[in-house]
Short mmCIF file of C-alpha atoms in Angstrom, two decimals:
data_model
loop_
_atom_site.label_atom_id
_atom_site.label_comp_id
_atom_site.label_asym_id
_atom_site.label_seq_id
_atom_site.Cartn_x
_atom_site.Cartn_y
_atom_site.Cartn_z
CA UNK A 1 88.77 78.91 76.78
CA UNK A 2 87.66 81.86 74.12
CA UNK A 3 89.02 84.69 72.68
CA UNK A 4 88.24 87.33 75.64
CA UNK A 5 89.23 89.91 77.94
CA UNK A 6 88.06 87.34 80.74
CA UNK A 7 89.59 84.30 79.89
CA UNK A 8 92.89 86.38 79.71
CA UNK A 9 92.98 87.12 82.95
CA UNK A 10 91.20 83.90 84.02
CA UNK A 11 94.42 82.71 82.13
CA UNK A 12 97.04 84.93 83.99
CA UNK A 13 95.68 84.61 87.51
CA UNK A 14 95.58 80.34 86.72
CA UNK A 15 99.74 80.63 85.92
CA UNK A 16 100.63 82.47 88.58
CA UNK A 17 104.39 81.10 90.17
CA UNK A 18 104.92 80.30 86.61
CA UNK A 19 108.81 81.52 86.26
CA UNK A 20 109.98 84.59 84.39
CA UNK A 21 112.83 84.24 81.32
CA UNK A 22 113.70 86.92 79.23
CA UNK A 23 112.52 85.95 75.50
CA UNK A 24 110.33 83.15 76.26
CA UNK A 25 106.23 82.78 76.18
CA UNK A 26 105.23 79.35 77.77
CA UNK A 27 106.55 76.72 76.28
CA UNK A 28 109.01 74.30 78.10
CA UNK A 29 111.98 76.15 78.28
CA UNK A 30 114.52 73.31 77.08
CA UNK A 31 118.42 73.33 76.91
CA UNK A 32 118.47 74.66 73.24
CA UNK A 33 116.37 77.58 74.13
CA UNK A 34 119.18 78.06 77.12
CA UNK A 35 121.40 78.01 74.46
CA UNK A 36 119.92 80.60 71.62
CA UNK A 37 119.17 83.27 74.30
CA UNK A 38 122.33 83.58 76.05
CA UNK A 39 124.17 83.32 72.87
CA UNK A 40 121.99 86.35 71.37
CA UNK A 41 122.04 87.95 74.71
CA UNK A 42 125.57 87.81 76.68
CA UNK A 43 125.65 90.44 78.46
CA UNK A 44 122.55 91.72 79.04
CA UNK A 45 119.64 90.03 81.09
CA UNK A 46 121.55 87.20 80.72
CA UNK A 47 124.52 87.43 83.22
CA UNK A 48 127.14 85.34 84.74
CA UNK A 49 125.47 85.60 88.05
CA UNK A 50 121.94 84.73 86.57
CA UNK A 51 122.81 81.56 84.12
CA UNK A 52 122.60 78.94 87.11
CA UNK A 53 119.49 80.33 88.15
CA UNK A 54 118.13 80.08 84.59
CA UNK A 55 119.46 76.88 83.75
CA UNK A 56 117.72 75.06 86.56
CA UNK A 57 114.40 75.87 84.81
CA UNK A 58 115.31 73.71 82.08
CA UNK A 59 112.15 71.52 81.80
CA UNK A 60 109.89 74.13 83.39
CA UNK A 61 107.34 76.28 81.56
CA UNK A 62 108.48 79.56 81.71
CA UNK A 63 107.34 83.13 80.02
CA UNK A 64 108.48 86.78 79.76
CA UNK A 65 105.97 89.36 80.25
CA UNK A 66 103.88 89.94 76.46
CA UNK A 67 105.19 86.09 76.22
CA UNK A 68 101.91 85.64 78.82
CA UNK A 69 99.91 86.85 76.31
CA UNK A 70 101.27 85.43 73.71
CA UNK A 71 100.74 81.90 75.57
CA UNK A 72 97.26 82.69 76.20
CA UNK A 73 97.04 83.13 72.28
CA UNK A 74 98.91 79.91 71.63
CA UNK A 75 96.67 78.02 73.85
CA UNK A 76 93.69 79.44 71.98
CA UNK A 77 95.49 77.68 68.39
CA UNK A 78 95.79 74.45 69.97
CA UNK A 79 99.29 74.62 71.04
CA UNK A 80 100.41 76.47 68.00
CA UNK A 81 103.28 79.39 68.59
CA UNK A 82 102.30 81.92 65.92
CA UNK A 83 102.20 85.20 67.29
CA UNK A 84 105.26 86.63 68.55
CA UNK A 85 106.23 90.98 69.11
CA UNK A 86 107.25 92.51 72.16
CA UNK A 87 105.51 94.63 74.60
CA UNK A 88 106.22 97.74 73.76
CA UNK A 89 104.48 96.51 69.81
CA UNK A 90 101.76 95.62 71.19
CA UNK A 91 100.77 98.68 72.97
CA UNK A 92 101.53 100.90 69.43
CA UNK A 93 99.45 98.64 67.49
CA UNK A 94 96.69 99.12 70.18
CA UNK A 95 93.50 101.29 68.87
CA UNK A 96 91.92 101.85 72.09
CA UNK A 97 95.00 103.56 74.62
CA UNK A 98 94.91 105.94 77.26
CA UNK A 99 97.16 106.90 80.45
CA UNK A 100 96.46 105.16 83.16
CA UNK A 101 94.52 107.33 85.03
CA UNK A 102 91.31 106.57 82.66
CA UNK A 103 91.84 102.81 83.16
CA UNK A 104 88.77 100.98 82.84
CA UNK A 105 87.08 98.41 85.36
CA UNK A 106 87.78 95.83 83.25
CA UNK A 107 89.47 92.32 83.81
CA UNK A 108 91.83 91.83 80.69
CA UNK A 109 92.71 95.04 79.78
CA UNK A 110 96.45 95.62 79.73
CA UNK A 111 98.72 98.04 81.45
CA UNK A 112 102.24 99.08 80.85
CA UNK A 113 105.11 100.91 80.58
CA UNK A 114 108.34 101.17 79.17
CA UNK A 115 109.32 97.55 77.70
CA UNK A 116 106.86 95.90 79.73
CA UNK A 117 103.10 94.82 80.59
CA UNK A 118 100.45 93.66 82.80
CA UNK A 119 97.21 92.10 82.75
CA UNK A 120 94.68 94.37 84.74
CA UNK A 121 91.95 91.66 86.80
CA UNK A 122 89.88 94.01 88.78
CA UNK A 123 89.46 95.65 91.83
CA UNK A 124 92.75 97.35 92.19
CA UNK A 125 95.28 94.06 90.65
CA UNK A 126 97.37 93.26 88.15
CA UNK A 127 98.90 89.94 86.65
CA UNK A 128 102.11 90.45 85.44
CA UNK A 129 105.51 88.24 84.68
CA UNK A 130 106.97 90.85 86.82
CA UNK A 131 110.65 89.39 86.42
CA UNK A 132 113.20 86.97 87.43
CA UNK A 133 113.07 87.66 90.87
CA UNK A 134 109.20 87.59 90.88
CA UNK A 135 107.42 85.10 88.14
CA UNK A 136 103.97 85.60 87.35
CA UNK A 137 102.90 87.16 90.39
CA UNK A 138 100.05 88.99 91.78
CA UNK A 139 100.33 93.06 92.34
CA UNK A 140 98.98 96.09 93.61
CA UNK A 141 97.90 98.66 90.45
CA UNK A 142 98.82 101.73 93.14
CA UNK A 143 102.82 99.98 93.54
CA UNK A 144 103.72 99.89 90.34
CA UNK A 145 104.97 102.39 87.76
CA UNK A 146 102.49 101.70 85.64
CA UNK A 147 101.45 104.72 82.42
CA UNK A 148 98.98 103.78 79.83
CA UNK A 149 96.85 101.57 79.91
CA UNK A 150 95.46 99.38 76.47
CA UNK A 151 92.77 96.72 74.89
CA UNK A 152 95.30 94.56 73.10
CA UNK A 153 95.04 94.07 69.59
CA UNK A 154 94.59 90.32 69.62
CA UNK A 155 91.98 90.18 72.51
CA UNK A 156 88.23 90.72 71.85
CA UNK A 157 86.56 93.05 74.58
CA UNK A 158 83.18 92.48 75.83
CA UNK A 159 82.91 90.75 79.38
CA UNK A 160 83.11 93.13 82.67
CA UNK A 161 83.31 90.74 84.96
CA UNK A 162 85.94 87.74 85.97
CA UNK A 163 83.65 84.24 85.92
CA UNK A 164 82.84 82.91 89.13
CA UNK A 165 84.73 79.73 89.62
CA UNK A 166 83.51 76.53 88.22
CA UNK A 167 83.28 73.90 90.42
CA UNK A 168 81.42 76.83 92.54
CA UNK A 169 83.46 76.30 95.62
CA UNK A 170 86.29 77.93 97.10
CA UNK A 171 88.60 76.72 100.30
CA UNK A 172 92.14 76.14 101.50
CA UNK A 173 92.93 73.43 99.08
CA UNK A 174 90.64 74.84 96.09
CA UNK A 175 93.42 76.61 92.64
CA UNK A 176 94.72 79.82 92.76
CA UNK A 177 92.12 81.48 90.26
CA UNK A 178 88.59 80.23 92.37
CA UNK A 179 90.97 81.71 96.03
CA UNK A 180 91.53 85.64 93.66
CA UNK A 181 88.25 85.37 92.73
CA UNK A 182 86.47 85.09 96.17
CA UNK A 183 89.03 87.44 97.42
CA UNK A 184 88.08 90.44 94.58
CA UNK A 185 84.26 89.61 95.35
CA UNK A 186 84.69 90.04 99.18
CA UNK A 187 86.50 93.45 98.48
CA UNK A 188 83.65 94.70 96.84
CA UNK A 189 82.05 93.76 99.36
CA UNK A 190 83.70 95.75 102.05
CA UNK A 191 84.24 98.63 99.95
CA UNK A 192 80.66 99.44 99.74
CA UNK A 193 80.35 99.10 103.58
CA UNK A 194 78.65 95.58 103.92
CA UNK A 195 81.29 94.19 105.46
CA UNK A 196 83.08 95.81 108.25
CA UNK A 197 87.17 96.10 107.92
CA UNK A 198 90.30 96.72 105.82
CA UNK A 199 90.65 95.15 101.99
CA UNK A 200 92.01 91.75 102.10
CA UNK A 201 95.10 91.36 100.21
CA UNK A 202 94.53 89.52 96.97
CA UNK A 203 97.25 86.67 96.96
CA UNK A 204 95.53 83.54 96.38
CA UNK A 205 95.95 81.82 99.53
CA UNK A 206 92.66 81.20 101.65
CA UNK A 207 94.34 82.37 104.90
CA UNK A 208 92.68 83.81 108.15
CA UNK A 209 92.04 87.24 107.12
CA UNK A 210 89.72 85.38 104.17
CA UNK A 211 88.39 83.21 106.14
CA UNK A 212 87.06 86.11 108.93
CA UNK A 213 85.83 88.30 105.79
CA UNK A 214 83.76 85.38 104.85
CA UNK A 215 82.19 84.47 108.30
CA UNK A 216 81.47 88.26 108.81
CA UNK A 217 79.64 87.62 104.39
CA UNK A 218 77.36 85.12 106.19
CA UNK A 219 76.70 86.97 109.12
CA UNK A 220 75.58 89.75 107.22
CA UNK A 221 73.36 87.36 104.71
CA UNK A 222 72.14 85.80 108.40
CA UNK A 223 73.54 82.33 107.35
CA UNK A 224 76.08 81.38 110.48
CA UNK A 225 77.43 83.59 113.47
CA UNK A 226 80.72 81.62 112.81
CA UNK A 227 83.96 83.86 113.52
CA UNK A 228 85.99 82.09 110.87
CA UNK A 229 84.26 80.21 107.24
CA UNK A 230 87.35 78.41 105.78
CA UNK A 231 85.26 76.81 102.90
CA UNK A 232 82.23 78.19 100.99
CA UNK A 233 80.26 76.30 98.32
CA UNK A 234 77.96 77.28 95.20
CA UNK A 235 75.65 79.61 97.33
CA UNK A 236 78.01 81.65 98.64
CA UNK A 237 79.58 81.96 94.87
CA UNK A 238 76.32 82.21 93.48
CA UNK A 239 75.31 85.44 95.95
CA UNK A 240 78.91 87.07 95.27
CA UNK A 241 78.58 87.05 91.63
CA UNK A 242 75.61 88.72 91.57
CA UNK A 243 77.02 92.11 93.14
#
């Protein structure tokens, strides 16, 4: 990985399921951690009801949501923790802002509001350690509250597009991040009319509704009268990232 607006979100979209604790930005969340945070925090995100639930991810990597970023960052230094502020710092140190109506078509650009962010991927999603309930999970831009959005200070900006996925194939059994891509690409797809039918429903999993928009992709390119493509390989990949 690089420094960049794509490998951010190539980042977010990889650690998706990851599991969401207040205060923490992906490292293993360990029983001294437990420890700090509740005593700092009583009675506030940390609640009687909670603590069992957050205790059992002892061991587990966990983040909050600016601690995704700040784990992208820390993965960039080799492992090395060094940049640390909260969500709501970020977006005031930001020089390029704007409500979220201007937001650009650009994976890695951030979105937020009050005391929290997202990562914006493209096509209508966001990335975002939405909270306890949730992890790092996959969203609609439209369903959430969302009110500026922001370049981040510590990202460089220059890439408008996600990279394809590399192996360049995509099926059932292929991770998370090659599954979102193919899924954004056939959107595009059917939003400009070359493919008949509603969006798909960027989640990751290679499920029927995939599968169909891809057979009726190679019907169109006159490849296969197939009803259902539940694997595609580096042409297919190659011919999506061109649009």
């Amino acid at each position: 990985m690089k420094n960049s607006n794509t490998d951010l979100a190539y980042f977010c979209i990889s650690n998706l399921g990851v599991p969401y604790i207040m205060g923490t930005n992906g490292k293993v969340f360990t029983g001294a951690m437990y420890n700090d945070l509740t005593r700092r925090n009583p009675s506030g995100w940390f609640t009687a009801r909670r603590l069992p639930k957050v205790k059992a991810q002892i061991g587990k990597r966990t983040t909050d949501c600016h601690g995704l970023i700040e784990w992208f960052l820390a993965e960039l230094a080799g492992g090395k923790w060094s940049y640390d502020t909260t969500a709501d710092e970020a977006f005031e140190a930001a020089q390029e802002k704007d409500g979220i109506g201007s937001l650009p078509e650009q994976p890695g650009v951030c979105v937020r509001f009050s005391g929290h962010v997202g990562v914006y991927i493209g096509g209508g999603y966001v990335v975002e350690a939405r909270g306890f309930e949730y992890g790092v999970c996959l969203t609609k831009l439209s369903e959430r509250p969302w009110k500026h959005w922001y370049r981040h200070p510590k990202i460089k900006y220059a890439g408008a597009a996600l990279p394809a996925p590399n192996p360049a194939k995509v099926g059932k059994m292929t991770d998370k991040y090659s599954i979102v891509w193919f899924q954004l690409a056939l959107n595009r797809q059917i939003a400009a009319g070359d493919i008949a039918g509603p969006a798909l429903t960027v989640d990751g999993v290679y499920g029927s509704k995939t599968a169909k928009a891809a057979a009726a992709y190679w019907q169109r390119k006159g490849w296969s009268k197939k009803a259902e493509v539940w694997s595609v390989g580096a042409n297919t990949v190659k011919a999506l990232a061109r649009v």
